[in-house]
Amino acid sequence: MGGRKLNFHLAGINNQNFIMRDEETVSWWQQVTGEAIQGPLKGEHLRAVFNDEVTFGVWKRENPQGRVLKPDAEVARRGDYAPADWEAHMTKAPVATSQTIDAVLAPRTLVIGLTVNNVSKAYPFDAVVKQSPILDDVGGVPVFIVLGDDKRSVRAFERTVEGRKLEFFVKPDSSPLHLVDAETGTEWDFEGQAVAGALAGQQLKQIAVLSDYWFDWQTYHPQTLLYKLGDR
């Protein structure tokens, strides 16, 4: 921040979203937005680094030589890591937020959120499972959201190549999952790369997505749009 390296620690929770504290200025930062909400740097924003949330199986297949952070033996001994059933446990926890949440979805409904050109939209995970790939336009940009063959990993991409808008479909019986565009018949993998056909070698632009609870996503994206099953 401003040329200064900051070191962060967990400080607490606000609206059930982590608060980080930096050692250097003791400013408090909201995890989901990267904004300093208290302290000398209040109002500053950290620059987001693109990240991809997928299952280990998908990641390992795509990165066979990748390295994995080893769990800390002392932390594990103390039992301080989240339990394997943490997600199931959290679905039963009460929702505490200062914002009014639209009751169109249950507060802890899992959604896939994305933002394009300052326009945010949430896609219920169950809708993605039923309708993948979902073709849409967000912030004036043609996009699609696709579920991996593990039925858990979700990615989003822009669907314009060389100025041409494409429509994508899952290739039947493909393993690992491949997609085909209707316009050229090109085959694409889950990483958004064209692997066969007229556009072979092209790479779709990936869009960052956030897997989040509906109440949390709407709290920090109050103007969010919501995808409804069937809006294809």
Short mmCIF file of C-alpha atoms in Angstrom, two decimals:
data_model
loop_
_atom_site.label_atom_id
_atom_site.label_comp_id
_atom_site.label_asym_id
_atom_site.label_seq_id
_atom_site.Cartn_x
_atom_site.Cartn_y
_atom_site.Cartn_z
CA MET A 1 0.00 0.00 0.00
CA GLY A 2 1.68 3.21 -1.17
CA GLY A 3 4.91 1.27 -1.73
CA ARG A 4 4.85 -0.17 1.80
CA LYS A 5 4.57 -3.89 2.48
CA LEU A 6 1.92 -4.74 5.07
CA ASN A 7 1.64 -7.90 7.18
CA PHE A 8 -1.87 -9.06 8.02
CA HIS A 9 -3.49 -11.06 10.81
CA LEU A 10 -7.05 -12.07 11.54
CA ALA A 11 -8.61 -9.46 13.83
CA GLY A 12 -12.30 -10.36 13.99
CA ILE A 13 -15.52 -10.64 12.03
CA ASN A 14 -17.86 -7.96 10.64
CA ASN A 15 -21.21 -9.03 9.15
CA GLN A 16 -19.76 -12.55 9.36
CA ASN A 17 -16.89 -11.60 7.06
CA PHE A 18 -13.28 -11.62 8.22
CA ILE A 19 -11.54 -8.46 9.39
CA MET A 20 -7.77 -8.29 8.88
CA ARG A 21 -5.38 -6.04 10.84
CA ASP A 22 -2.04 -4.92 9.47
CA GLU A 23 0.93 -4.78 11.84
CA GLU A 24 2.42 -1.60 10.41
CA THR A 25 -0.49 0.86 10.82
CA VAL A 26 -2.98 -1.24 12.86
CA SER A 27 -5.65 -0.44 10.25
CA TRP A 28 -8.55 -2.87 9.96
CA TRP A 29 -9.47 -4.25 6.54
CA GLN A 30 -12.60 -5.99 5.27
CA GLN A 31 -11.71 -9.29 3.63
CA VAL A 32 -14.36 -9.38 0.91
CA THR A 33 -13.78 -5.81 -0.32
CA GLY A 34 -10.14 -5.19 0.59
CA GLU A 35 -11.16 -1.83 2.07
CA ALA A 36 -9.65 -0.33 5.21
CA ILE A 37 -12.64 0.40 7.45
CA GLN A 38 -10.80 1.69 10.52
CA GLY A 39 -7.42 3.20 11.32
CA PRO A 40 -4.90 5.49 9.60
CA LEU A 41 -5.53 3.92 6.17
CA LYS A 42 -9.34 4.06 6.37
CA GLY A 43 -10.84 4.34 2.89
CA GLU A 44 -7.86 2.80 1.11
CA HIS A 45 -8.39 -0.31 -1.00
CA LEU A 46 -6.04 -3.23 -1.53
CA ARG A 47 -5.62 -4.33 -5.13
CA ALA A 48 -7.24 -7.72 -5.65
CA VAL A 49 -5.08 -10.52 -7.06
CA PHE A 50 -6.90 -12.93 -9.38
CA ASN A 51 -7.64 -16.23 -7.67
CA ASP A 52 -9.37 -19.39 -8.76
CA GLU A 53 -11.39 -21.49 -6.31
CA VAL A 54 -11.55 -25.09 -7.56
CA THR A 55 -11.30 -28.53 -6.01
CA PHE A 56 -7.90 -30.07 -5.47
CA GLY A 57 -8.67 -32.69 -8.14
CA VAL A 58 -9.21 -30.05 -10.83
CA TRP A 59 -6.19 -28.03 -9.69
CA LYS A 60 -3.88 -31.05 -9.67
CA ARG A 61 -5.00 -32.13 -13.14
CA GLU A 62 -4.24 -28.68 -14.51
CA ASN A 63 -1.06 -28.16 -12.48
CA PRO A 64 0.61 -31.59 -12.18
CA GLN A 65 3.87 -30.02 -10.96
CA GLY A 66 2.16 -27.56 -8.63
CA ARG A 67 3.15 -27.21 -4.96
CA VAL A 68 0.71 -27.50 -2.06
CA LEU A 69 0.97 -25.61 1.22
CA LYS A 70 1.62 -28.17 3.93
CA PRO A 71 -0.58 -27.94 7.04
CA ASP A 72 1.20 -26.65 10.14
CA ALA A 73 1.75 -29.63 12.44
CA GLU A 74 1.43 -27.53 15.60
CA VAL A 75 -1.84 -25.93 14.48
CA ALA A 76 -3.19 -29.35 13.57
CA ARG A 77 -2.12 -30.75 16.96
CA ARG A 78 -4.04 -28.00 18.75
CA GLY A 79 -7.11 -28.71 16.60
CA ASP A 80 -7.21 -25.13 15.33
CA TYR A 81 -7.95 -25.96 11.70
CA ALA A 82 -11.58 -25.79 10.59
CA PRO A 83 -13.25 -29.22 10.75
CA ALA A 84 -14.10 -31.06 7.56
CA ASP A 85 -17.82 -30.42 8.13
CA TRP A 86 -17.35 -26.68 8.71
CA GLU A 87 -19.59 -25.68 5.80
CA ALA A 88 -22.43 -27.90 7.03
CA HIS A 89 -22.01 -26.48 10.53
CA MET A 90 -22.15 -22.87 9.27
CA THR A 91 -25.43 -23.41 7.43
CA LYS A 92 -27.06 -23.75 10.85
CA ALA A 93 -25.45 -20.65 12.36
CA PRO A 94 -27.60 -17.51 12.75
CA VAL A 95 -27.03 -14.73 10.24
CA ALA A 96 -25.77 -11.49 11.76
CA THR A 97 -25.58 -8.51 9.41
CA SER A 98 -26.37 -4.81 9.63
CA GLN A 99 -27.92 -4.85 6.16
CA THR A 100 -31.44 -5.74 5.04
CA ILE A 101 -31.18 -8.88 2.92
CA ASP A 102 -33.57 -9.56 0.04
CA ALA A 103 -35.62 -12.59 1.08
CA VAL A 104 -35.87 -13.85 -2.51
CA LEU A 105 -33.23 -16.40 -1.41
CA ALA A 106 -32.52 -17.93 1.97
CA PRO A 107 -29.63 -15.99 3.59
CA ARG A 108 -27.20 -18.91 3.41
CA THR A 109 -27.99 -19.92 -0.14
CA LEU A 110 -24.68 -20.51 -1.90
CA VAL A 111 -24.21 -18.18 -4.87
CA ILE A 112 -21.52 -17.59 -7.45
CA GLY A 113 -20.91 -13.85 -7.66
CA LEU A 114 -19.08 -11.86 -10.31
CA THR A 115 -18.59 -8.21 -11.23
CA VAL A 116 -18.03 -6.86 -14.74
CA ASN A 117 -17.77 -3.15 -15.52
CA ASN A 118 -18.95 -2.35 -11.99
CA VAL A 119 -22.11 -4.43 -12.46
CA SER A 120 -22.46 -7.33 -10.01
CA LYS A 121 -24.58 -10.44 -10.46
CA ALA A 122 -25.16 -13.52 -8.35
CA TYR A 123 -25.93 -17.00 -9.69
CA PRO A 124 -27.40 -19.52 -7.22
CA PHE A 125 -25.09 -22.53 -7.22
CA ASP A 126 -28.05 -24.89 -7.67
CA ALA A 127 -29.00 -23.01 -10.85
CA VAL A 128 -25.45 -23.39 -12.18
CA VAL A 129 -25.61 -27.14 -11.49
CA LYS A 130 -28.90 -27.46 -13.37
CA GLN A 131 -28.17 -25.18 -16.31
CA SER A 132 -24.39 -25.14 -16.90
CA PRO A 133 -23.18 -23.47 -18.98
CA ILE A 134 -25.20 -20.33 -18.31
CA LEU A 135 -24.93 -17.78 -21.12
CA ASP A 136 -25.47 -14.20 -20.01
CA ASP A 137 -24.53 -10.56 -20.48
CA VAL A 138 -23.21 -8.62 -17.46
CA GLY A 139 -22.17 -4.98 -17.61
CA GLY A 140 -22.55 -5.08 -21.38
CA VAL A 141 -20.14 -8.01 -21.71
CA PRO A 142 -21.21 -11.44 -23.04
CA VAL A 143 -20.17 -14.06 -20.46
CA PHE A 144 -20.78 -17.67 -19.54
CA ILE A 145 -20.59 -19.55 -16.26
CA VAL A 146 -19.65 -23.23 -16.34
CA LEU A 147 -19.56 -26.04 -13.78
CA GLY A 148 -16.59 -28.41 -13.81
CA ASP A 149 -16.95 -32.16 -14.17
CA ASP A 150 -16.38 -32.46 -10.41
CA LYS A 151 -19.78 -30.71 -9.95
CA ARG A 152 -18.19 -28.26 -7.52
CA SER A 153 -15.71 -26.03 -9.33
CA VAL A 154 -17.18 -23.02 -11.16
CA ARG A 155 -15.51 -20.68 -13.64
CA ALA A 156 -16.70 -17.74 -15.73
CA PHE A 157 -15.35 -16.42 -19.01
CA GLU A 158 -16.04 -13.69 -21.51
CA ARG A 159 -17.48 -15.29 -24.64
CA THR A 160 -16.32 -12.89 -27.32
CA VAL A 161 -13.42 -13.99 -29.52
CA GLU A 162 -11.99 -11.73 -32.22
CA GLY A 163 -15.06 -9.51 -31.92
CA ARG A 164 -17.49 -12.41 -32.36
CA LYS A 165 -19.94 -13.48 -29.65
CA LEU A 166 -20.00 -17.24 -29.15
CA GLU A 167 -22.55 -19.60 -27.64
CA PHE A 168 -21.17 -22.55 -25.70
CA PHE A 169 -22.48 -26.03 -24.99
CA VAL A 170 -21.04 -28.93 -23.03
CA LYS A 171 -19.66 -31.63 -25.31
CA PRO A 172 -21.58 -34.83 -24.51
CA ASP A 173 -19.66 -37.59 -22.73
CA SER A 174 -16.45 -35.53 -22.55
CA SER A 175 -14.05 -36.40 -19.74
CA PRO A 176 -12.52 -34.16 -18.60
CA LEU A 177 -15.22 -31.65 -19.45
CA HIS A 178 -14.97 -29.89 -22.80
CA LEU A 179 -17.24 -27.31 -24.41
CA VAL A 180 -18.07 -26.59 -28.03
CA ASP A 181 -19.07 -23.24 -29.50
CA ALA A 182 -22.02 -23.23 -31.90
CA GLU A 183 -20.49 -20.73 -34.32
CA THR A 184 -17.24 -22.50 -35.25
CA GLY A 185 -17.47 -25.96 -33.68
CA THR A 186 -14.23 -25.29 -31.81
CA GLU A 187 -13.63 -27.43 -28.73
CA TRP A 188 -12.65 -25.69 -25.45
CA ASP A 189 -11.40 -27.04 -22.15
CA PHE A 190 -12.35 -26.00 -18.59
CA GLU A 191 -9.42 -23.56 -18.56
CA GLY A 192 -10.98 -21.62 -21.44
CA GLN A 193 -8.43 -22.71 -24.04
CA ALA A 194 -9.41 -23.79 -27.53
CA VAL A 195 -7.90 -27.26 -27.98
CA ALA A 196 -9.29 -28.28 -31.39
CA GLY A 197 -11.07 -26.65 -34.32
CA ALA A 198 -11.02 -23.36 -36.18
CA LEU A 199 -10.07 -21.31 -33.11
CA ALA A 200 -7.48 -23.74 -31.70
CA GLY A 201 -4.91 -21.92 -29.59
CA GLN A 202 -7.23 -19.08 -28.58
CA GLN A 203 -7.71 -18.32 -24.87
CA LEU A 204 -10.94 -16.99 -23.39
CA LYS A 205 -10.62 -14.18 -20.85
CA GLN A 206 -11.46 -15.57 -17.42
CA ILE A 207 -13.60 -13.57 -14.99
CA ALA A 208 -13.04 -13.78 -11.24
CA VAL A 209 -15.92 -15.40 -9.36
CA LEU A 210 -16.64 -15.60 -5.66
CA SER A 211 -18.43 -18.52 -4.04
CA ASP A 212 -20.35 -16.89 -1.21
CA TYR A 213 -23.50 -16.93 0.86
CA TRP A 214 -26.33 -14.80 -0.53
CA PHE A 215 -26.52 -12.57 2.56
CA ASP A 216 -22.78 -11.85 2.46
CA TRP A 217 -22.67 -11.21 -1.28
CA GLN A 218 -25.64 -8.81 -1.11
CA THR A 219 -24.28 -7.03 1.97
CA TYR A 220 -21.17 -5.97 0.05
CA HIS A 221 -22.85 -5.72 -3.38
CA PRO A 222 -26.16 -4.03 -2.48
CA GLN A 223 -27.03 -3.30 -6.14
CA THR A 224 -26.40 -6.86 -7.26
CA LEU A 225 -28.50 -8.50 -9.92
CA LEU A 226 -29.75 -12.04 -9.36
CA TYR A 227 -29.91 -14.75 -12.00
CA LYS A 228 -33.12 -16.75 -12.09
CA LEU A 229 -33.22 -20.29 -13.41
CA GLY A 230 -34.49 -20.24 -16.96
CA ASP A 231 -33.21 -16.74 -17.86
CA ARG A 232 -31.09 -18.29 -20.58
#
